[in-house]
């Protein structure tokens, strides 16, 4: 998995790898058929592949929900910011909150709140980056 891949693509790719560790030539076909059935939309294997590879950055919520359902995950699986992601954002941005220098300085409550703030910030940035956003 490349560092520049989008987080959503990486998470979806991880689901494929978890379900089919040895690979499966028909994996995207199976997922596409399920998503098409659940959403009532014309979803093909190429669209699922483009989502998985990061070529599609903005995915409709109903499609994401169907993908999550296929793999037995909650929809929040795609939006939740992991502890490692929080630590990486703090490191990369050199962000310091009230003098905090490490993730270890955060209480569990503060850590959860920071994860929520990062999710909100990412959504705002995505919305602003879209045409007309």
Coordinates of C-alpha atoms in Angstrom, one line a residue:
X1 CA 0.0 0.0 0.0
X2 CA 1.5 3.3 -1.1
X3 CA 1.7 6.2 1.3
X4 CA -0.1 8.6 -1.0
X5 CA -3.1 6.4 -1.4
X6 CA -6.3 7.9 0.0
X7 CA -7.4 6.6 3.4
X8 CA -10.7 5.4 2.1
X9 CA -9.1 3.3 -0.7
X10 CA -6.6 1.9 1.8
X11 CA -9.4 0.8 4.2
X12 CA -11.4 -0.8 1.4
X13 CA -8.4 -2.5 0.0
X14 CA -7.7 -3.9 3.5
X15 CA -11.2 -5.4 3.6
X16 CA -10.5 -7.2 0.3
X17 CA -7.2 -8.5 1.6
X18 CA -8.8 -9.6 4.9
X19 CA -11.6 -11.4 3.2
X20 CA -9.5 -12.9 0.4
X21 CA -5.8 -13.1 1.7
X22 CA -4.8 -15.2 -1.4
X23 CA -6.7 -12.9 -3.7
X24 CA -9.8 -13.6 -5.7
X25 CA -10.2 -12.8 -9.4
X26 CA -13.9 -12.3 -9.0
X27 CA -13.8 -10.2 -5.8
X28 CA -14.7 -6.9 -7.4
X29 CA -17.4 -8.6 -9.4
X30 CA -18.9 -10.0 -6.2
X31 CA -18.8 -6.7 -4.3
X32 CA -20.1 -4.8 -7.3
X33 CA -23.1 -7.2 -7.7
X34 CA -23.9 -6.9 -4.0
X35 CA -23.6 -3.1 -4.0
X36 CA -25.8 -2.8 -7.1
X37 CA -28.4 -5.0 -5.6
X38 CA -28.5 -3.2 -2.2
X39 CA -28.4 0.3 -3.7
X40 CA -30.6 -0.4 -6.8
X41 CA -27.9 1.4 -8.9
X42 CA -25.9 0.3 -11.9
X43 CA -22.5 -0.5 -10.1
X44 CA -19.9 -2.4 -12.1
X45 CA -16.6 -4.0 -11.1
X46 CA -14.6 -1.2 -12.6
X47 CA -16.2 1.4 -10.3
X48 CA -15.5 -0.8 -7.3
X49 CA -11.9 -1.2 -8.5
X50 CA -11.5 2.6 -9.0
X51 CA -12.8 3.2 -5.4
X52 CA -10.4 0.5 -4.1
X53 CA -7.4 1.9 -5.9
X54 CA -8.1 5.5 -4.9
X55 CA -9.0 6.8 -8.3
X56 CA -12.5 7.8 -7.0
X57 CA -12.1 10.1 -4.0
X58 CA -15.7 10.9 -3.2
X59 CA -18.1 7.9 -2.8
X60 CA -21.8 8.2 -2.2
X61 CA -22.9 7.2 1.3
X62 CA -25.3 4.5 0.1
X63 CA -22.4 2.8 -1.8
X64 CA -20.1 3.0 1.2
X65 CA -22.8 1.6 3.4
X66 CA -23.4 -1.3 1.0
X67 CA -19.6 -2.0 0.8
X68 CA -19.5 -2.0 4.6
X69 CA -22.5 -4.3 4.8
X70 CA -20.9 -6.8 2.3
X71 CA -17.8 -7.0 4.5
X72 CA -19.8 -7.1 7.8
X73 CA -18.4 -3.7 9.0
X74 CA -20.2 -0.7 10.4
X75 CA -20.4 2.4 8.2
X76 CA -18.1 4.1 10.8
X77 CA -15.3 1.8 9.7
X78 CA -14.6 4.2 6.8
X79 CA -14.7 7.4 8.7
X80 CA -13.2 6.6 12.1
X81 CA -9.8 8.0 12.6
X82 CA -7.5 5.4 14.2
X83 CA -5.0 6.2 17.0
X84 CA -2.2 5.8 14.6
X85 CA -3.7 8.3 12.2
X86 CA -4.2 10.8 15.1
X87 CA -0.5 10.4 16.1
X88 CA 0.6 10.7 12.4
X89 CA -1.4 13.9 12.0
X90 CA 0.0 15.4 15.2
X91 CA 3.6 14.5 14.0
X92 CA 3.2 15.7 10.4
X93 CA 1.5 18.9 11.3
X94 CA 3.6 19.5 14.4
X95 CA 0.4 20.3 16.1
X96 CA 0.6 20.8 19.8
X97 CA -2.5 21.0 21.9
X98 CA -2.1 22.8 25.2
X99 CA 1.5 21.8 25.3
X100 CA 0.9 18.2 24.6
X101 CA 3.9 16.6 22.9
X102 CA 2.8 12.9 22.6
X103 CA -0.4 11.0 22.3
X104 CA 0.4 9.5 25.7
X105 CA -0.4 12.9 27.3
X106 CA -4.0 12.6 26.2
X107 CA -6.8 11.1 28.4
X108 CA -9.0 8.6 26.6
X109 CA -11.8 11.2 26.5
X110 CA -9.5 13.9 25.0
X111 CA -8.1 11.3 22.5
X112 CA -11.7 10.5 21.4
X113 CA -12.5 14.2 21.1
X114 CA -9.4 14.9 19.0
X115 CA -10.3 12.0 16.7
X116 CA -13.7 13.5 16.2
X117 CA -12.3 16.9 15.5
X118 CA -9.9 15.4 12.9
X119 CA -12.8 13.7 11.2
X120 CA -14.8 17.0 11.1
X121 CA -11.7 18.8 9.7
X122 CA -11.2 16.2 7.0
X123 CA -14.8 16.4 6.0
X124 CA -14.7 20.2 5.7
X125 CA -11.5 20.0 3.7
X126 CA -13.0 17.4 1.3
X127 CA -16.1 19.5 0.9
X128 CA -14.1 22.7 0.2
X129 CA -11.9 20.8 -2.4
X130 CA -15.0 19.7 -4.4
X131 CA -16.2 21.9 -7.2
X132 CA -19.0 24.2 -5.9
X133 CA -18.0 23.3 -2.3

